[in-house]
């Protein structure tokens, strides 16, 4: 038993009761009571979540994010007042938009200054870090925020926060506690965690099930589009079952999980920032959208006006997106796994034109095979340059059933999905959001969640720098979470360049080849990880060095040491220069 039972003690006990394994922490002057409770627990062998020291808050929340994506279980992140809250940066956006459950706790500056109670102000920073609305910093991103005002009901607040975080649509929650409140000595709090379970998954109405099934059965060219259904591996099995029963092709739009096996004959590719009309989407007469924020970008790629669209999602109104709509006949708030079970059960009971299904299977399988043949051509080895397609194909060779891919390739995001050929549920994840730098902390979280798995982190050089690699690799060494990082290094931010060309394809920026996004002269990115965390570091500039380098990195990770391979692709600057030379007929004959 604790010699002194405080609000902080009850807070930590509540996390333990709720099944939290880790507290990703960046501690400060607001946490003395928590530190005392943690220290006494260690001294006396009292079980509490393990503290993971995180020198940067972005990495802390990204690690909690990655852990929850693999396990479905929320973890805790402790940060220092409003400064630490702001230093969470884009990670709070990622947790919110990616619908990842996590509990964030921040202290607050003491509210007394003359020793009226234990924890009163005794450092100059307590005045500087006192702000009017600390919770308002994250209110636009969290599902729930509250202030702990007494230790007497702190466990109820923690369990309620975690109940909300884990109920669909899942997401982050935020609690704050002033120093004096966290120091308050109280009677031991007893609570029944089973009374705070998340809300049960919702199902389709029976009328909706019948209508969707009827339209799919009678469609000539049905299509399924999904993005994050694969967060539940069981939902993938049900989706395969539906697709196979009716020979329905599946497209993954900006996926952040493996939603449908890439090697399945009904898998028909990916949508990203597609600038051309997708053939299957344009021909579809019925489209079933399952768990997708952006099933297509309607400016250049959308279904026909006569297409019947049904939309099933845990968040069908996208209430946190000011501008969002698609022309769906019906919107259903339902859990995709539950909904697919309902659809499949009804399909077992009705008559289906088997000849139609059989003929469609042949057509779609042919489409699938031709698509894969085209992708394979892009993977060809070249003596002069390492292409992202070839790099991904080489990574694919070292992937097995015990591998988890972390993908934050951004300008190469679709390339990675196409050529890694993920076909197992849970074998690949993305952030599902737009604040770059998630990858490093997420890889640590994934490794903590699945210590027996090989974690391979595929990223661009911009994302690598955003991830705070010095913190990431220090943590990876300290907490024995080694993983392999492969940097798709084009020496700059290619995505802003592509965005500019998407709006101004023949503008002045293209004419003079200046987008203000290049990283020349390049940093020695791999050496950052070596210096901070003792990682194996290798820069790869020649195609003939690539496969051996990947084996070197794999060997280092298996021996317990992280590895970073900085692989040079054509630079964004040189790509532009070559296009200008080609335009002006200055390239040698036959050059491309």
C-alpha positions in Angstrom: 0.0 0.0 0.0 1.0 3.6 -0.6 2.2 5.5 2.6 0.5 8.6 1.2 -2.6 8.3 -1.1 -3.0 11.3 -3.3 -4.9 12.4 -6.3 -1.9 11.4 -8.4 -1.9 8.0 -6.8 -5.6 7.5 -7.7 -4.9 8.8 -11.2 -2.1 6.3 -11.8 -4.2 3.4 -10.3 -7.1 4.3 -12.7 -4.7 3.9 -15.7 -3.6 0.6 -14.4 -7.2 -0.6 -13.8 -8.1 0.5 -17.4 -5.4 -1.7 -18.9 -3.0 1.0 -19.9 0.5 -0.5 -20.3 2.6 2.6 -20.9 2.8 6.2 -19.9 4.8 8.1 -22.5 6.1 11.0 -20.5 7.8 14.4 -20.8 7.7 15.5 -17.2 7.9 19.0 -15.7 7.5 21.2 -12.6 3.7 20.3 -12.5 4.3 16.6 -11.9 6.1 16.2 -8.4 3.1 14.3 -6.9 3.0 11.9 -9.9 6.8 11.3 -9.7 6.5 10.6 -5.9 3.7 8.1 -6.5 5.6 6.4 -9.3 8.8 6.2 -7.1 6.9 4.7 -4.2 5.3 2.1 -6.5 8.6 1.1 -7.8 10.1 0.9 -4.3 7.3 -1.3 -3.0 6.7 -3.3 -6.2 3.2 -2.0 -6.8 2.0 -2.5 -10.4 1.5 0.6 -12.4 1.9 1.3 -16.2 5.6 1.5 -17.3 6.9 5.0 -17.8 8.6 5.7 -21.1 10.8 8.8 -21.1 10.2 10.8 -24.2 12.5 13.8 -24.8 9.9 15.3 -27.3 6.1 15.3 -27.0 5.5 14.8 -30.7 7.3 11.4 -30.4 5.5 10.6 -27.2 2.0 10.9 -28.7 3.1 9.2 -31.9 4.3 6.2 -30.0 1.0 6.0 -28.1 -0.7 6.3 -31.5 1.3 3.5 -33.0 0.7 1.2 -30.0 -3.0 1.8 -30.1 -3.2 1.2 -33.9 -1.8 -2.3 -33.5 -3.6 -3.3 -30.3 -6.7 -1.1 -30.2 -5.8 -0.3 -26.6 -5.3 3.4 -25.5 -2.2 4.5 -23.8 -1.4 7.5 -21.7 0.7 10.5 -22.6 1.9 12.9 -19.8 3.1 16.4 -20.8 4.1 19.6 -19.1 1.4 22.3 -18.8 0.5 24.4 -21.9 4.1 24.3 -23.3 4.2 20.5 -23.5 0.6 20.5 -24.8 1.6 22.8 -27.7 4.7 20.7 -28.3 2.4 17.7 -29.1 2.2 19.6 -32.4 0.7 17.7 -35.3 0.5 14.4 -33.3 -2.8 15.6 -31.7 -4.1 16.2 -35.3 -3.0 12.7 -36.3 -4.7 11.0 -33.3 -7.9 12.9 -34.0 -8.1 12.5 -37.7 -6.8 8.9 -37.6 -9.4 8.1 -34.9 -6.9 6.6 -32.4 -7.8 6.4 -28.7 -5.3 7.9 -26.3 -5.5 9.8 -23.0 -3.3 12.9 -22.7 -2.7 14.4 -19.2 -1.1 17.8 -18.7 -0.4 19.5 -15.4 -1.4 23.1 -14.9 0.4 25.9 -13.1 -0.3 26.1 -9.4 -3.3 28.4 -8.6 -1.9 29.6 -5.2 1.3 31.5 -4.6 1.8 32.0 -0.9 2.0 28.4 0.3 -1.7 28.1 1.1 -1.5 24.5 0.2 1.1 21.9 -0.8 2.2 22.4 -4.4 1.9 26.2 -4.3 4.1 28.3 -6.7 7.8 28.1 -5.9 9.4 28.7 -9.4 9.3 31.7 -11.6 8.0 29.6 -14.5 4.7 29.1 -12.7 3.7 32.6 -13.6 4.9 32.4 -17.1 3.1 29.1 -17.9 -0.2 30.2 -16.4 -2.7 30.7 -19.3 -6.4 31.4 -19.5 -7.6 28.4 -21.5 -5.0 25.6 -21.6 -7.6 23.1 -22.6 -8.6 25.3 -25.5 -5.3 24.6 -27.2 -6.5 21.1 -28.1 -10.3 21.4 -27.9 -10.7 21.3 -31.7 -9.0 17.9 -31.8 -10.1 16.0 -28.7 -13.3 14.2 -28.1 -13.4 15.2 -24.5 -11.5 17.6 -22.2 -11.8 18.2 -18.5 -10.0 19.5 -15.4 -9.3 17.4 -12.4 -10.6 19.5 -9.5 -10.5 16.9 -6.7 -9.0 13.5 -6.1 -12.3 12.2 -4.8 -13.6 11.6 -8.3 -10.4 11.5 -10.3 -10.9 7.8 -11.2 -14.4 8.5 -12.5 -12.9 11.2 -14.8 -10.1 8.9 -16.0 -12.5 6.0 -16.8 -15.0 8.3 -18.4 -12.3 9.9 -20.6 -11.1 6.4 -21.7 -14.7 5.3 -22.3 -15.2 8.2 -24.7 -11.7 7.7 -26.3 -12.5 4.1 -27.1 -16.1 4.6 -28.4 -16.5 5.1 -32.1 -15.5 7.3 -33.6 -12.4 6.8 -31.4 -10.0 9.6 -30.6 -7.8 11.4 -28.1 -9.1 12.8 -24.8 -7.4 15.5 -22.6 -7.3 16.0 -18.8 -5.5 18.7 -16.9 -4.7 18.8 -13.2 -3.2 21.8 -11.2 -0.3 20.9 -9.0 -2.1 21.5 -5.7 -5.0 19.2 -6.7 -2.6 16.4 -7.8 -0.9 16.7 -4.4 -4.2 16.4 -2.4 -4.2 13.6 0.1 -7.5 11.6 -0.1 -9.1 8.4 1.0 -8.4 5.4 -1.3 -10.8 5.5 -4.3 -12.5 2.2 -5.3 -14.2 1.9 -8.6 -15.5 -0.9 -10.9 -13.8 -0.5 -14.3 -16.3 -2.9 -16.0 -19.0 -0.2 -15.6 -17.0 2.1 -18.0 -16.8 -0.1 -21.1 -16.9 1.7 -24.5 -20.1 1.9 -26.4 -20.9 -1.3 -28.3 -20.6 -1.3 -32.1 -23.6 -0.1 -34.0 -25.3 -2.1 -36.8 -27.2 -1.3 -40.0 -31.0 -1.1 -39.9 -32.7 -4.1 -41.4 -34.2 -2.1 -44.1 -30.8 -0.7 -45.1 -29.3 -4.2 -45.2 -32.0 -5.4 -47.6 -31.7 -2.3 -49.9 -27.9 -2.5 -50.1 -27.9 -6.3 -50.8 -30.6 -5.9 -53.4 -28.7 -3.2 -55.2 -25.4 -5.1 -55.1 -26.9 -8.3 -56.4 -28.6 -6.6 -59.3 -25.7 -4.3 -60.2 -23.8 -4.9 -63.4 -20.7 -3.1 -62.2 -20.6 -2.9 -58.4 -17.6 -1.5 -56.7 -16.3 -1.2 -53.1 -14.1 1.6 -51.8 -12.5 1.6 -48.4 -9.7 3.3 -46.5 -9.5 2.2 -42.8 -11.7 -0.8 -42.5 -8.6 -2.8 -41.8 -8.2 -1.4 -38.4 -10.2 -4.4 -37.4 -8.7 -7.5 -39.0 -11.9 -9.4 -38.7 -13.6 -6.8 -40.9 -11.1 -7.7 -43.7 -12.3 -11.3 -43.6 -15.9 -10.2 -44.0 -15.0 -7.9 -46.8 -13.2 -10.7 -48.7 -16.3 -12.8 -48.1 -18.6 -10.2 -49.6 -16.3 -9.5 -52.6 -15.9 -13.1 -53.4 -19.6 -13.9 -53.1 -20.6 -11.3 -55.7 -17.3 -10.8 -57.6 -17.1 -7.1 -56.5 -13.8 -5.3 -57.2 -12.3 -3.4 -54.3 -10.3 -0.2 -54.4 -8.4 1.3 -51.4 -8.5 5.1 -51.3 -5.6 6.6 -49.3 -5.5 3.5 -47.1 -3.9 3.6 -43.6 -4.4 -0.1 -43.0 -4.3 -3.3 -45.1 -8.0 -3.3 -45.9 -8.1 -6.0 -48.6 -5.4 -8.4 -49.7 -3.3 -6.9 -52.6 -2.8 -10.3 -54.2 -6.5 -11.1 -54.3 -8.0 -11.2 -57.8 -10.7 -8.6 -56.8 -8.1 -6.1 -55.6 -8.0 -3.4 -58.2 -5.6 -0.8 -56.9 -5.3 2.4 -54.9 -6.5 6.0 -55.1 -4.3 8.8 -53.9 -4.2 12.3 -55.3 -5.3 10.8 -58.5 -5.4 13.3 -61.4 -7.1 11.0 -63.9 -10.5 9.3 -63.9 -10.4 5.8 -62.5 -11.9 3.4 -65.0 -13.8 1.1 -62.5 -15.1 4.1 -60.6 -16.5 5.7 -63.8 -18.2 2.5 -64.9 -19.7 1.6 -61.5 -23.5 1.6 -61.2 -23.4 0.8 -57.5 -20.6 1.9 -55.1 -20.4 0.7 -51.5 -18.1 3.0 -49.5 -16.9 1.5 -46.2 -14.9 3.5 -43.7 -13.4 6.2 -46.0 -12.9 9.9 -45.4 -12.0 10.6 -49.0 -13.2 7.8 -51.3 -12.3 9.9 -54.3 -11.3 13.5 -55.3 -14.3 14.7 -57.3 -12.5 17.5 -59.2 -11.1 14.9 -61.6 -12.1 11.5 -60.5 -15.6 10.4 -59.4 -18.5 8.0 -60.1 -21.1 8.8 -62.9 -24.2 10.8 -62.0 -26.4 7.7 -62.4 -24.4 5.7 -59.9 -26.1 4.5 -56.7 -23.8 5.2 -53.7 -24.2 3.7 -50.2 -22.0 5.1 -47.4 -21.2 3.1 -44.2 -18.9 4.6 -41.7 -18.4 5.0 -38.0 -18.4 8.8 -38.6 -20.7 9.3 -41.6 -21.3 13.1 -41.0 -17.6 13.9 -40.6 -18.6 16.4 -38.0 -15.0 17.7 -37.5 -14.7 18.5 -41.3 -16.2 21.9 -42.2 -16.5 21.0 -45.9 -17.4 17.4 -46.7 -20.0 15.7 -48.8 -20.5 12.9 -51.3 -23.6 12.2 -53.4 -24.7 9.1 -51.4 -28.2 7.8 -51.6 -28.1 6.8 -47.9 -25.6 7.3 -45.1 -25.4 4.8 -42.3 -23.6 5.1 -39.0 -22.4 1.6 -38.4 -19.4 -0.5 -37.5 -18.0 -2.0 -40.7 -17.4 -5.4 -39.3 -20.9 -5.6 -38.0 -22.4 -4.2 -41.2 -20.5 -6.7 -43.4 -21.7 -9.6 -41.2 -25.2 -8.4 -41.8 -24.8 -8.1 -45.5 -23.1 -11.5 -45.8 -25.7 -13.3 -43.7 -28.5 -12.0 -46.0 -26.6 -12.9 -49.1 -26.6 -16.5 -47.9 -30.4 -16.5 -47.9 -31.2 -15.1 -51.3 -31.0 -16.2 -55.0 -28.0 -14.9 -56.9 -27.5 -15.1 -60.7 -24.3 -17.2 -60.5 -23.5 -16.8 -64.2 -23.4 -13.0 -63.8 -21.1 -13.4 -60.8 -18.9 -15.9 -62.7 -18.5 -13.7 -65.8 -17.7 -10.6 -63.7 -15.0 -12.5 -61.8 -13.2 -13.3 -65.1 -13.4 -9.6 -66.2 -12.1 -8.3 -62.9 -9.4 -10.9 -62.5 -8.1 -10.0 -66.0 -8.1 -6.3 -65.0 -6.2 -7.2 -61.8 -3.6 -9.2 -63.6 -3.0 -6.6 -66.3 -2.7 -3.9 -63.6 -0.1 -6.0 -61.7 1.9 -6.6 -64.9 2.1 -2.9 -65.5 3.3 -2.3 -61.9 5.9 -5.0 -62.3 7.3 -3.2 -65.3 7.9 -0.2 -63.2 10.1 -2.2 -60.8 12.8 -2.8 -63.4 16.4 -2.4 -62.2 18.3 0.6 -63.7 22.0 1.1 -63.6 21.9 4.9 -63.4 19.3 5.6 -60.7 17.3 4.0 -57.8 13.6 4.5 -58.5 11.0 4.4 -55.7 9.3 1.4 -57.4 12.6 -0.6 -57.5 13.4 0.4 -53.9 10.0 -0.8 -52.7 10.3 -4.0 -54.6 13.6 -4.7 -52.9 12.1 -4.0 -49.5 9.3 -6.4 -50.4 11.9 -9.2 -50.8 12.9 -8.9 -47.1 9.3 -8.7 -45.8 7.7 -11.9 -44.3 4.6 -12.7 -42.3 6.3 -11.3 -39.1 6.8 -7.9 -40.6 4.8 -4.7 -39.9 5.3 -1.8 -42.4 5.0 1.8 -41.2 4.3 4.0 -44.2 4.7 7.7 -44.3 6.1 8.0 -47.7 3.8 10.8 -48.7 4.8 11.6 -52.4 5.7 7.9 -52.6 2.7 6.7 -50.5 0.8 5.1 -53.3 4.0 3.7 -54.7 4.7 1.9 -51.4 1.2 0.4 -51.2 1.3 -0.7 -54.8 4.7 -2.4 -54.7 4.9 -3.7 -51.1 1.9 -5.8 -51.9 0.5 -6.1 -48.4 -1.9 -9.0 -48.1 -2.2 -9.7 -44.4 -4.4 -7.8 -42.0 -2.3 -5.6 -39.7 0.8 -5.8 -41.9 0.9 -2.1 -42.8 -0.3 1.1 -41.2 -0.3 4.8 -42.0 -1.3 7.7 -39.7 -4.6 8.3 -41.5 -3.9 12.0 -41.1 -1.8 14.8 -42.4 0.7 16.0 -39.9 4.1 14.6 -40.9 6.6 13.1 -38.5 4.3 10.4 -37.0 6.5 7.5 -38.3 9.3 7.5 -35.8 7.3 7.5 -32.6 4.8 5.2 -34.2 7.5 2.6 -35.0 8.5 2.6 -31.4 4.8 2.1 -30.4 4.4 -0.7 -32.9 7.5 -2.4 -31.6 6.3 -2.1 -28.0 2.9 -3.6 -29.0 4.5 -6.4 -31.1 8.0 -7.0 -29.8 8.4 -10.2 -31.9 7.6 -8.5 -35.2 10.1 -6.9 -37.6 9.1 -3.2 -37.9 10.1 -1.5 -41.2 9.6 2.2 -41.4 9.3 3.6 -45.0 9.5 7.4 -45.2 10.5 10.4 -47.2 13.4 12.6 -46.0 11.1 15.4 -45.1 9.0 13.0 -42.8 12.2 11.7 -41.3 13.3 15.2 -40.2 9.7 16.0 -38.9 9.8 12.9 -36.8 12.6 14.3 -34.4 15.0 11.4 -35.2 17.4 12.3 -32.4 14.6 11.7 -29.9 13.2 8.7 -31.7 16.5 6.8 -31.9 17.6 7.6 -28.3 14.3 6.1 -27.2 14.6 3.1 -29.5 18.0 2.3 -27.9 17.0 2.9 -24.3 13.7 0.9 -24.6 15.0 -1.9 -26.8 12.6 -1.2 -29.7 14.9 -1.6 -32.8 13.4 -1.1 -36.2 14.6 -0.6 -39.8 14.1 2.8 -41.4 14.4 3.2 -45.2 14.4 6.9 -46.3 13.2 7.6 -49.8 15.5 10.6 -50.1 14.8 13.0 -53.0 16.5 15.8 -51.1 13.5 17.9 -50.5 9.7 18.2 -50.1 8.3 16.8 -53.3 4.7 17.0 -52.2 4.5 20.9 -52.3 6.1 20.8 -55.7 3.4 18.4 -56.9 0.7 20.5 -55.3 2.0 23.6 -57.2 2.1 21.8 -60.5 -1.4 20.4 -59.8 -2.7 24.0 -59.8 -0.2 25.7 -62.1 1.0 22.9 -64.5 2.7 25.4 -66.8 3.4 28.2 -64.4 6.5 30.3 -63.7 7.7 27.9 -60.9 7.9 25.1 -63.4 9.5 27.4 -66.0 12.4 28.4 -63.7 12.4 25.2 -61.7 12.2 26.9 -58.4 9.7 25.7 -55.7 11.7 26.5 -52.5 11.5 22.9 -51.3 15.0 21.4 -51.9 17.3 20.3 -49.1 20.6 21.0 -50.8 23.2 20.5 -49.6 21.7 17.3 -48.0 22.3 16.4 -44.4 23.7 13.0 -43.4 20.4 11.7 -42.2 21.5 8.2 -41.2 24.3 9.6 -39.0 21.7 11.5 -36.9 20.3 8.1 -35.8 23.8 6.7 -35.3 24.8 9.6 -33.1 21.6 9.8 -31.0 20.8 6.1 -30.7 23.8 4.0 -31.9 21.8 3.0 -34.9 23.4 1.2 -37.9 23.7 4.0 -40.5 24.3 3.6 -44.3 23.8 6.0 -47.2 22.9 4.2 -50.5 23.5 6.1 -53.7 24.1 3.3 -56.2 21.5 0.7 -57.4 24.0 -2.1 -57.1 24.5 -1.4 -53.3 20.8 -1.5 -52.4 20.1 -5.1 -51.7 23.2 -5.7 -49.7 22.4 -2.5 -47.7 18.9 -3.8 -46.9 20.4 -7.1 -45.6 22.9 -5.2 -43.5 20.0 -3.1 -41.9 17.9 -6.2 -41.4 20.8 -8.0 -39.7 21.4 -5.0 -37.4 17.8 -5.0 -36.3 17.7 -8.7 -35.6 20.8 -8.2 -33.4 18.9 -5.5 -31.4 20.1 -2.3 -33.0 18.0 0.1 -35.1 19.1 0.8 -38.6 18.6 3.7 -40.9 19.3 3.4 -44.7 19.3 6.8 -46.4 18.5 5.8 -50.0 19.1 8.5 -52.7 16.4 8.7 -55.3 16.5 11.3 -58.1 16.5 14.7 -56.4 13.5 16.9 -56.9 15.9 19.6 -58.2 17.5 17.3 -60.7 14.1 16.0 -61.9 13.1 19.6 -62.7 16.4 20.4 -64.4 16.2 17.3 -66.6 12.7 18.2 -67.6 13.9 21.7 -68.6 16.8 20.3 -70.5 14.5 17.9 -72.3 12.1 20.7 -73.1 14.9 22.7 -74.6 16.4 19.7 -76.5 19.6 19.9 -74.4 19.6 16.3 -73.3 21.8 13.8 -75.2 19.9 11.8 -77.8 18.2 8.8 -76.2 18.4 10.2 -72.7 15.2 10.5 -70.6 
